[in-house]
Amino acid sequence: MPARTSRPSSHKTWLSVGAVLVLAAANAPAVLGFAQEKYHAYEIDTDDYKAERGHWDLMAMPARYQLNSIHAVLLRTGKVLLIAGSGNSVKQFEGGTFKSTLWDPAKNTFRKIDTPKDMFCAGHTQLPDGKVLIAGGTARYETLGGDVKRAGGAMLVKNEDPDQDRTFPKGTVFLSASGKTYRSQFPVHVPPAHKAISPVTGRATVTANEARVYVEADEEGAGGVTNTTEQYEIQGLRGEDDDNFYGIANKLGLDKKDFQGIRDAYEFDPATEKYTKVGSMSEARWYPTLLTLADGKVLATSGLDDVGQVVPGKNEIYDPATRTWSKAPTRYFPTYPSLFLTTGGKVFYSGSNSGYGPADQGRAPGIWDLAANTFRTTSGLKDSDTLETSGSVLLPPAQDQKVMVFGGGGVGESEKATARTAVIDLKAPHPVFGPGPDLPHRTRYLNTVLMPDDTVFTTGGSGDYRGRGESDILAAQFYDPKTNAFRAAADPAVGRNYHTEALLLPDGRVAVFGSDPLFGDADNTKPGTFEQRVEVYSPPYLYRDNRPRLGDAPASVRRGQSITIRTADAARITTARLIHPGSATHVTDFDQRSVALGLKQAPGGITVTVPNDPSLVPAGWHMLFATDRRGTPSEAVWIHVM
């Protein structure tokens, strides 16, 4: 808890502020501006201001630990894993410099973590045992059309042999009939052909299998371009292999090359503080969403694949028990779709997303029944063409099954932005979005954090794409679901837009990381600089006296069971919440959810009961907060729900 700052009360302090104000009034607007700044700096550090709006502090991170934070994950140890990978830096990508930093907010200490792959723009989620799954990342940076040196594109590698599969290494050469040569940029595995025997004629029918790989021409410039569909011989094959294995490609050109994803997946263990490689995905993914399901398995959707195209609805399921992936129901989404597990196990798509995909495909919100693979769209959402870079949360408590959408922008580099918020009640017979209160500003990239007192803290964002025109919004506010209204919080000192993350910490503070502006000036003439400073917000409830304290508690509980927690403050505790730790990136955080617990007074403490619903309470580690009638929360106690 932040130390209370005593209100400046000396005659000398008041005289100095007053003298500056008198001077300002008597002289010029510039002096008045200086005076207002000085008074504001004084005001935001007073007890009354902090008790009403809270307070921001910049954290000192030593230079050797600083990084371009793209992903932020709260671990069950209370530490925060910050992942940059190459950090949106081509130089670091080409140099193989991939970064992660572990931050302990309680001690404000840091540790560098060896990072084996470029996890830049991967997906991640909390697993039931407290480990974190990170899947996908960057295989290749985008190259604009004028900078592309060699023609390239997707090559389908065909296999007509039903008796063998084959893996072709990176650098495999594909020869066209006209003598042009192309090389694969990644290894590619081609499964055996499909063989079927007719029960009537007894004849065998063989259907070729295929796999896709990105290739580039050996020759630079226009000489490597192919504008027609052609078949390609694979260099080095002889005899039947030469007949059975071959490539087919459409246009291989010099047009813009998008980012490309990887198939690799890792688990990060908070105990060992190391990454461990697990089974690879079938699809390469860059900008994917990972969502933990009711059975503890993980759904992976969307992302850009190994040729830079949005994965065409090929989703996968990760099993933590076997560390392997299997096929999931097919459903197309744009990249980083905002997905929420709902009671009953269905998945709700709010329409929020963070980037790639056509404007007219996969953008409508709706309810996805994985078992039947059906999708029921929902209506009523105002400004539905500004859902990209919007925020979405499952409002607290999760039992209410209400999802709220905050702000957002137009598709791609659009100048569009909206102040719209909207709420949908998923328990209604026919769920429809209804209007919420407008944000104070038209905002995209707004971070949203669930708080222990059932409010939603929102901060930052910008009015234009990646903060263009110095449009960062230095404002924060709380949304209260009970009153359906916003109230102002203290203004942050640091602007945040693209590549920003925010997390609730176990002590009740909120930490905010990152920001990747496109430009560094209002005229959009200078390149932007990645924001590496960490800013931490202390809410008003941390400036109240007599905060509830929780004592000893069982380390684990099963769903449907009750546990007793020792506390001397039992008589004034009115609510208890299980808050799942967040894992945030690109204005998305599907791990965070706040579940109301049954609460009773007990001798020397409180007894809380966990709901018996795996689709409401995911297995794993949670923060348990107890809150008094004023809305003041305790520090969290970590509980493992099994």
XYZ file of C-alpha atoms in Angstrom, residues 32-614:
583
model
C -0.027 31.499 -16.312
C 0.503 28.152 -17.999
C 3.585 27.572 -15.877
C 1.618 28.475 -12.765
C -1.187 26.072 -13.655
C 1.361 23.309 -14.187
C 2.958 24.038 -10.831
C -0.374 24.087 -9.067
C -1.444 20.834 -10.788
C 1.782 19.136 -9.688
C 1.041 20.285 -6.152
C -2.642 19.301 -6.297
C -2.207 15.720 -7.543
C 0.120 14.998 -4.632
C -2.354 16.036 -1.932
C -4.237 13.540 0.222
C -7.639 14.827 -0.876
C -6.820 14.426 -4.569
C -5.411 10.913 -4.109
C -8.437 9.856 -2.058
C -10.702 11.012 -4.900
C -8.733 10.089 -8.030
C -5.711 7.992 -7.040
C -2.093 8.569 -8.049
C 0.400 7.534 -10.748
C 4.093 6.720 -10.203
C 6.834 6.043 -12.740
C 8.855 2.946 -11.848
C 12.626 2.982 -12.208
C 13.696 0.053 -14.406
C 17.490 -0.268 -14.826
C 18.611 0.137 -18.437
C 19.850 -3.443 -18.803
C 16.334 -4.776 -18.149
C 14.429 -2.316 -20.311
C 12.624 -3.704 -23.330
C 9.870 -3.003 -25.820
C 7.109 -4.677 -23.869
C 4.633 -6.357 -26.240
C 3.158 -8.894 -23.813
C 2.610 -8.712 -20.035
C 1.573 -11.704 -17.911
C 0.933 -11.790 -14.155
C 2.362 -15.018 -12.717
C 1.101 -16.942 -9.670
C 4.247 -15.794 -7.837
C 3.066 -12.183 -8.119
C 5.827 -11.404 -10.598
C 5.152 -10.006 -14.066
C 6.607 -11.584 -17.209
C 7.267 -8.934 -19.862
C 7.918 -10.316 -23.346
C 9.333 -8.274 -26.208
C 10.808 -10.909 -28.493
C 12.324 -8.722 -31.196
C 10.088 -5.884 -29.983
C 8.954 -4.647 -33.413
C 12.591 -3.985 -34.336
C 13.866 -5.412 -37.626
C 17.420 -4.879 -36.402
C 16.854 -7.022 -33.316
C 14.970 -9.620 -35.366
C 17.796 -9.979 -37.884
C 20.326 -10.107 -35.048
C 18.386 -12.817 -33.222
C 18.007 -10.589 -30.139
C 14.871 -11.739 -28.333
C 14.074 -10.300 -24.895
C 11.991 -11.081 -21.818
C 12.197 -9.433 -18.390
C 10.750 -10.657 -15.097
C 9.608 -7.881 -12.755
C 8.772 -8.351 -9.075
C 6.424 -5.428 -8.240
C 6.569 -6.118 -4.495
C 10.367 -5.717 -4.361
C 10.785 -3.715 -7.587
C 13.508 -6.108 -8.727
C 14.172 -7.387 -12.236
C 15.672 -10.392 -13.990
C 16.502 -11.065 -17.634
C 15.005 -14.278 -19.038
C 16.560 -16.255 -21.895
C 14.082 -16.108 -24.772
C 14.500 -18.940 -27.303
C 12.316 -17.694 -30.183
C 10.861 -14.459 -31.468
C 7.655 -14.345 -29.420
C 6.832 -10.906 -30.792
C 3.053 -10.845 -31.414
C 2.439 -14.375 -30.108
C -0.641 -15.504 -28.196
C -0.605 -16.520 -24.529
C -2.822 -17.754 -21.714
C -2.673 -19.064 -18.152
C -2.724 -22.867 -17.747
C -4.416 -24.747 -14.867
C -1.074 -25.566 -13.174
C 0.049 -21.929 -13.176
C 2.353 -22.184 -16.162
C 1.825 -19.841 -19.107
C 1.390 -21.082 -22.670
C 2.943 -18.888 -25.366
C 2.223 -19.927 -28.964
C 3.223 -18.394 -32.278
C 5.362 -15.363 -32.958
C 7.373 -13.898 -35.811
C 9.099 -15.765 -38.632
C 9.491 -12.774 -40.908
C 8.883 -9.020 -40.765
C 6.728 -7.283 -43.341
C 8.398 -5.734 -46.384
C 6.701 -2.940 -48.311
C 6.274 -3.345 -52.051
C 9.055 -0.980 -53.071
C 11.527 -2.707 -50.738
C 10.927 -6.308 -51.879
C 14.086 -7.548 -53.594
C 13.054 -11.072 -54.606
C 9.750 -12.378 -55.936
C 8.012 -14.759 -53.573
C 4.787 -16.308 -52.397
C 3.057 -19.535 -51.429
C 4.148 -22.864 -52.919
C 1.879 -25.892 -52.512
C 4.051 -28.986 -52.155
C 2.123 -32.031 -53.416
C 2.559 -35.694 -52.467
C 0.917 -38.454 -54.553
C 2.595 -41.327 -52.673
C 0.192 -42.964 -50.145
C 3.014 -44.946 -48.544
C 5.343 -42.182 -47.364
C 5.410 -38.674 -45.992
C 8.361 -36.364 -46.450
C 9.952 -33.324 -44.848
C 11.745 -30.928 -47.150
C 14.309 -28.702 -45.386
C 14.587 -24.946 -45.560
C 16.366 -24.036 -48.811
C 14.728 -26.748 -50.932
C 14.868 -25.639 -54.600
C 11.790 -25.619 -56.855
C 12.471 -25.465 -60.644
C 10.004 -24.090 -63.187
C 9.787 -25.345 -66.774
C 11.220 -22.002 -67.913
C 14.291 -22.437 -65.709
C 13.393 -20.071 -62.836
C 14.381 -21.295 -59.374
C 12.776 -20.629 -56.010
C 13.899 -21.671 -52.515
C 11.731 -22.554 -49.521
C 12.234 -20.209 -46.555
C 11.111 -22.784 -43.957
C 11.040 -26.575 -43.616
C 7.822 -28.181 -44.850
C 6.302 -31.562 -43.965
C 4.009 -33.195 -46.551
C 1.740 -36.041 -45.287
C 1.137 -39.200 -47.382
C -1.485 -39.136 -50.123
C -4.983 -40.423 -49.325
C -5.701 -43.934 -50.633
C -9.255 -45.307 -50.869
C -10.401 -48.757 -52.130
C -13.817 -48.893 -53.813
C -16.023 -51.550 -52.136
C -17.713 -52.140 -55.498
C -14.844 -52.313 -57.998
C -11.959 -52.958 -55.625
C -9.991 -50.287 -57.387
C -7.737 -47.935 -55.454
C -8.056 -44.183 -55.789
C -5.178 -41.988 -54.671
C -5.696 -38.303 -53.849
C -2.629 -36.133 -53.438
C -1.949 -34.517 -50.058
C -0.294 -31.122 -49.799
C 1.425 -28.626 -47.553
C 2.217 -24.962 -48.081
C 5.559 -23.187 -47.771
C 6.813 -19.698 -48.540
C 9.402 -19.509 -51.366
C 11.593 -16.779 -52.830
C 13.271 -16.474 -56.203
C 17.026 -16.954 -56.517
C 17.127 -14.064 -58.989
C 16.595 -10.539 -57.697
C 14.154 -8.135 -59.342
C 11.524 -8.619 -62.028
C 13.360 -11.598 -63.541
C 12.079 -13.764 -60.689
C 8.407 -12.865 -61.148
C 5.977 -15.541 -62.348
C 2.421 -14.391 -63.135
C 0.872 -17.726 -64.081
C 0.015 -20.950 -62.286
C 2.845 -23.409 -62.860
C 4.066 -26.821 -61.709
C 7.575 -27.012 -60.234
C 10.065 -29.841 -60.065
C 11.813 -30.378 -56.720
C 15.557 -30.368 -57.198
C 17.362 -33.572 -56.210
C 14.466 -36.029 -56.527
C 14.804 -39.064 -58.789
C 12.573 -41.824 -60.156
C 9.147 -42.263 -58.526
C 9.876 -39.575 -55.963
C 10.316 -37.096 -58.792
C 6.855 -38.063 -60.091
C 5.112 -38.131 -56.704
C 6.473 -34.931 -55.171
C 6.209 -31.550 -56.899
C 5.200 -27.936 -56.322
C 2.372 -25.782 -57.633
C 2.236 -21.998 -57.274
C 0.158 -19.143 -58.585
C 1.670 -15.684 -58.926
C 5.105 -15.256 -57.306
C 5.619 -11.506 -57.309
C 7.299 -8.448 -55.822
C 4.212 -7.112 -54.025
C 4.202 -6.270 -50.287
C 5.077 -9.173 -47.989
C 3.190 -9.280 -44.683
C 4.460 -10.543 -41.352
C 4.686 -14.327 -41.142
C 4.013 -16.496 -38.112
C 5.710 -19.496 -36.526
C 4.324 -22.820 -35.293
C 6.426 -23.010 -32.132
C 4.861 -23.086 -28.671
C 6.414 -22.820 -25.201
C 5.377 -23.052 -21.578
C 6.825 -20.588 -19.077
C 7.192 -22.030 -15.575
C 6.934 -19.436 -12.750
C 8.850 -21.822 -10.430
C 11.925 -22.325 -12.631
C 11.459 -19.007 -14.468
C 12.316 -20.693 -17.769
C 10.688 -21.384 -21.133
C 10.222 -25.022 -22.183
C 9.382 -25.994 -25.767
C 6.205 -28.032 -26.219
C 4.504 -29.483 -29.279
C 4.263 -27.196 -32.297
C 0.983 -26.073 -33.817
C -0.154 -27.334 -37.204
C -0.564 -23.742 -38.384
C 1.943 -20.927 -38.082
C 0.379 -17.990 -36.211
C 1.237 -14.306 -35.740
C -1.412 -12.263 -33.818
C -3.353 -15.325 -32.605
C -5.806 -15.526 -29.710
C -5.409 -18.259 -27.081
C -8.423 -19.004 -24.873
C -8.506 -21.481 -21.988
C -11.673 -23.595 -22.115
C -13.752 -25.182 -19.336
C -11.787 -28.454 -19.481
C -8.435 -26.674 -19.092
C -7.472 -27.146 -22.732
C -6.593 -24.123 -24.864
C -8.210 -22.952 -28.093
C -5.928 -21.213 -30.628
C -7.593 -19.122 -33.333
C -6.588 -16.841 -36.211
C -3.192 -15.208 -36.794
C -1.104 -14.665 -39.893
C 0.353 -17.916 -41.223
C 3.716 -18.823 -42.740
C 2.952 -17.012 -45.992
C 1.524 -13.887 -44.331
C -2.179 -14.642 -44.840
C -4.874 -14.812 -42.148
C -5.241 -18.451 -41.104
C -8.429 -19.473 -42.970
C -10.434 -20.715 -39.990
C -8.109 -23.595 -39.105
C -8.239 -23.604 -35.297
C -6.408 -25.880 -32.840
C -6.698 -27.231 -29.286
C -3.726 -27.553 -26.910
C -3.823 -30.283 -24.247
C -1.589 -29.367 -21.267
C -1.516 -33.016 -20.173
C 0.171 -34.204 -23.385
C 1.622 -30.860 -24.535
C 0.275 -31.550 -28.015
C -2.194 -29.920 -30.399
C -5.232 -31.307 -32.189
C -7.778 -30.005 -34.669
C -10.544 -27.686 -33.433
C -13.815 -26.658 -35.114
C -13.317 -24.463 -38.162
C -14.277 -20.790 -37.813
C -12.711 -17.687 -39.397
C -11.784 -14.615 -37.349
C -9.593 -11.560 -37.984
C -6.380 -11.483 -35.957
C -6.446 -11.255 -32.132
C -10.221 -11.761 -31.944
C -11.700 -10.995 -28.490
C -13.133 -14.311 -27.280
C -14.764 -15.054 -23.911
C -15.674 -18.383 -22.336
C -19.300 -18.207 -21.192
C -21.318 -20.369 -18.814
C -22.216 -23.603 -20.545
C -18.909 -23.646 -22.410
C -19.873 -21.593 -25.447
C -17.531 -18.858 -26.688
C -18.630 -15.263 -27.214
C -16.883 -13.112 -29.827
C -17.388 -9.425 -29.026
C -16.245 -8.256 -32.461
C -13.167 -6.554 -31.007
C -9.939 -7.444 -32.783
C -6.514 -5.978 -33.313
C -5.659 -5.941 -36.928
C -5.432 -8.088 -39.989
C -8.275 -9.429 -42.101
C -10.746 -8.083 -44.686
C -13.275 -5.517 -43.470
C -16.238 -7.653 -44.530
C -15.257 -11.052 -43.138
C -15.427 -12.461 -39.606
C -16.103 -9.126 -37.908
C -19.704 -9.585 -36.727
C -20.006 -10.429 -33.000
C -21.764 -13.596 -31.966
C -21.964 -16.779 -29.894
C -19.922 -19.773 -31.055
C -21.077 -23.237 -30.006
C -17.877 -25.280 -30.324
C -19.635 -28.624 -29.907
C -21.987 -28.025 -32.853
C -19.690 -25.516 -34.588
C -22.549 -23.073 -35.061
C -22.284 -19.292 -34.807
C -25.224 -17.059 -33.881
C -24.595 -13.393 -34.614
C -25.691 -10.707 -32.181
C -27.001 -7.277 -33.133
C -27.487 -3.818 -31.670
C -23.864 -2.643 -31.681
C -23.496 1.002 -32.699
C -20.460 1.987 -34.810
C -19.876 -1.638 -35.761
C -17.282 -0.545 -38.339
C -14.993 0.711 -35.526
C -14.325 -2.480 -33.590
C -10.665 -2.825 -34.515
C -8.407 -1.907 -31.559
C -11.443 -1.690 -29.271
C -11.356 -3.059 -25.730
C -13.655 -5.798 -24.419
C -14.178 -7.240 -20.934
C -16.429 -9.724 -19.171
C -17.879 -7.323 -16.619
C -17.588 -8.125 -12.910
C -18.895 -10.248 -11.422
C -18.626 -12.931 -14.114
C -21.904 -14.504 -12.935
C -23.767 -11.614 -14.597
C -22.457 -12.754 -18.000
C -22.296 -9.244 -19.420
C -19.609 -8.233 -21.922
C -18.750 -4.593 -22.567
C -17.035 -3.086 -25.616
C -15.057 0.165 -25.254
C -14.159 2.546 -28.102
C -12.245 1.312 -31.137
C -11.170 2.405 -34.598
C -11.673 1.694 -38.271
C -10.032 -1.163 -40.148
C -6.314 -0.816 -40.828
C -4.796 2.672 -40.757
C -8.191 4.363 -40.724
C -8.575 7.736 -38.986
C -11.918 6.601 -37.580
C -12.331 6.289 -33.818
C -15.355 6.155 -31.541
C -16.289 7.017 -27.953
C -19.005 4.346 -28.060
C -19.378 1.736 -25.359
C -21.922 -1.078 -25.453
C -23.031 -3.889 -23.141
C -24.571 -7.251 -23.996
C -26.323 -9.552 -21.518
C -25.485 -13.110 -22.557
C -28.045 -14.533 -20.103
C -30.900 -12.946 -22.046
C -32.981 -15.267 -24.267
C -31.902 -13.260 -27.309
C -28.750 -11.293 -26.428
C -28.544 -7.841 -28.014
C -26.039 -5.026 -27.455
C -27.361 -1.965 -25.678
C -25.672 1.436 -25.422
C -23.370 2.251 -22.530
C -22.101 5.697 -21.540
C -19.763 7.333 -24.030
C -16.088 7.545 -23.197
C -14.797 11.074 -22.551
C -12.858 10.897 -25.847
C -12.993 9.023 -29.144
C -10.508 6.300 -28.248
C -8.737 3.300 -29.732
C -6.153 1.127 -27.879
C -7.927 1.682 -24.538
C -6.677 -0.641 -21.789
C -9.352 -2.102 -19.512
C -8.647 -3.750 -16.138
C -11.071 -5.511 -13.758
C -10.747 -4.190 -10.216
C -11.475 -5.869 -6.830
C -14.340 -3.439 -6.111
C -16.261 -4.553 -9.258
C -15.317 -1.489 -11.303
C -13.413 -1.452 -14.589
C -10.357 0.807 -14.763
C -9.690 2.207 -18.237
C -6.624 4.184 -19.257
C -4.726 5.625 -22.177
C -5.365 5.067 -25.847
C -5.225 7.500 -28.739
C -7.656 9.241 -31.033
C -5.937 8.154 -34.250
C -4.083 5.148 -35.594
C -0.978 4.471 -33.455
C -1.153 7.931 -31.883
C -0.837 9.819 -35.169
C -0.837 13.575 -34.793
C 0.173 13.284 -31.122
C -3.341 12.029 -30.372
C -2.471 10.064 -27.214
C -5.102 10.584 -24.520
C -3.656 11.364 -21.092
C -6.742 10.335 -19.164
C -8.064 7.458 -17.094
C -11.456 6.630 -15.623
C -13.475 3.997 -13.780
C -16.603 2.378 -15.185
C -19.090 1.223 -12.537
C -21.497 -1.482 -13.804
C -23.927 -0.708 -10.968
C -24.405 2.921 -11.990
C -23.561 2.432 -15.686
C -21.385 5.535 -15.520
C -17.763 6.679 -15.683
C -15.945 8.676 -13.033
C -12.605 10.367 -13.547
C -9.309 9.008 -12.241
C -5.953 10.733 -12.037
C -4.343 11.433 -15.416
C -1.316 9.301 -16.366
C 1.921 11.069 -17.272
C 2.784 8.743 -20.173
C 0.802 8.418 -23.404
C -0.061 4.884 -24.519
C -1.373 3.563 -27.840
C -0.390 0.502 -29.919
C 1.487 -2.342 -28.153
C 0.295 -1.335 -24.675
C -0.625 -3.640 -21.789
C -2.177 -3.134 -18.333
C -2.462 -5.568 -15.409
C -4.041 -5.645 -11.947
C -1.355 -6.451 -9.364
C -1.945 -8.520 -6.189
C -1.638 -5.422 -3.992
C -4.512 -3.713 -5.850
C -2.420 -1.386 -8.026
C -2.474 -1.339 -11.843
C 0.735 -1.479 -13.899
C 0.844 -0.149 -17.467
C 3.533 -1.006 -20.014
C 4.584 -0.260 -23.575
C 3.354 1.986 -26.409
C 4.560 2.015 -29.990
C 3.648 5.313 -31.697
C 4.038 5.497 -35.439
C 5.354 9.066 -35.313
C 7.172 11.246 -32.800
C 5.651 14.637 -33.612
C 2.312 16.276 -34.339
C 3.165 16.735 -38.040
C 3.934 13.014 -38.467
C 7.395 13.693 -39.881
C 9.602 11.974 -37.280
C 9.569 8.247 -36.480
C 8.087 7.315 -33.121
C 10.041 5.838 -30.204
C 8.853 2.787 -28.283
C 7.824 3.701 -24.730
C 9.827 1.612 -22.242
C 8.776 3.378 -19.044
C 6.471 1.541 -16.626
C 3.777 3.566 -14.886
C 1.852 2.236 -11.891
C -1.530 3.519 -10.753
C -2.634 3.426 -7.107
C -6.462 3.664 -6.959
C -8.272 5.866 -4.403
C -9.042 2.854 -2.206
C -5.333 2.588 -1.356
C -5.465 5.988 0.355
C -8.098 4.977 2.897
C -7.301 4.005 6.455
C -7.829 0.533 7.917
C -7.605 -1.656 4.815
C -8.935 -5.224 5.396
C -6.238 -7.817 5.976
C -6.418 -11.510 5.141
C -4.411 -14.043 7.084
C -3.748 -17.724 6.537
C -5.783 -19.504 3.871
C -5.695 -22.959 2.262
C -3.474 -23.035 -0.805
C -6.067 -24.843 -2.911
C -9.797 -25.467 -3.219
C -12.037 -27.520 -5.468
C -14.970 -25.999 -7.291
C -18.124 -26.153 -5.207
C -16.153 -26.309 -1.969
C -15.746 -23.771 0.838
C -12.614 -22.603 2.608
C -12.090 -20.491 5.706
C -9.635 -17.592 5.741
C -8.420 -16.085 8.991
C -8.940 -12.342 9.404
C -9.575 -9.918 12.239
C -11.681 -7.813 9.855
C -14.409 -10.391 9.195
C -17.232 -8.234 10.582
C -16.740 -5.491 7.981
C -15.969 -7.634 4.920
C -18.965 -7.647 2.571
C -17.723 -9.242 -0.685
C -15.066 -11.678 -1.876
C -13.838 -12.024 -5.440
C -11.653 -14.537 -7.257
C -9.787 -12.590 -9.938
C -7.963 -14.625 -12.543
C -4.520 -13.134 -13.292
C -4.261 -11.285 -16.558
C -2.146 -11.837 -19.651
C -2.388 -8.780 -21.861
C -1.317 -7.811 -25.362
C -2.711 -5.585 -28.121
C -5.616 -4.354 -25.946
C -6.736 -7.934 -25.329
C -6.785 -9.864 -22.043
C -9.128 -12.840 -21.968
C -7.580 -14.394 -18.868
C -8.842 -11.690 -16.519
C -12.237 -12.396 -14.961
C -13.758 -11.629 -11.565
C -15.961 -14.254 -9.930
C -18.175 -13.513 -6.912
C -17.767 -15.988 -4.035
C -20.356 -17.016 -1.492
C -19.414 -15.288 1.781
C -20.229 -16.073 5.428
C -18.799 -14.957 8.734
C -16.816 -17.640 10.579
C -15.093 -17.783 13.985
C -11.907 -15.748 13.524
C -12.409 -15.254 9.811
C -14.614 -15.619 6.748
C -15.789 -18.661 4.822
C -15.992 -18.363 1.039
C -17.558 -20.802 -1.420
C -16.320 -21.280 -4.984
C -19.013 -21.816 -7.660
C -19.192 -25.344 -9.037
C -18.997 -24.417 -12.721
C -15.792 -24.939 -14.749
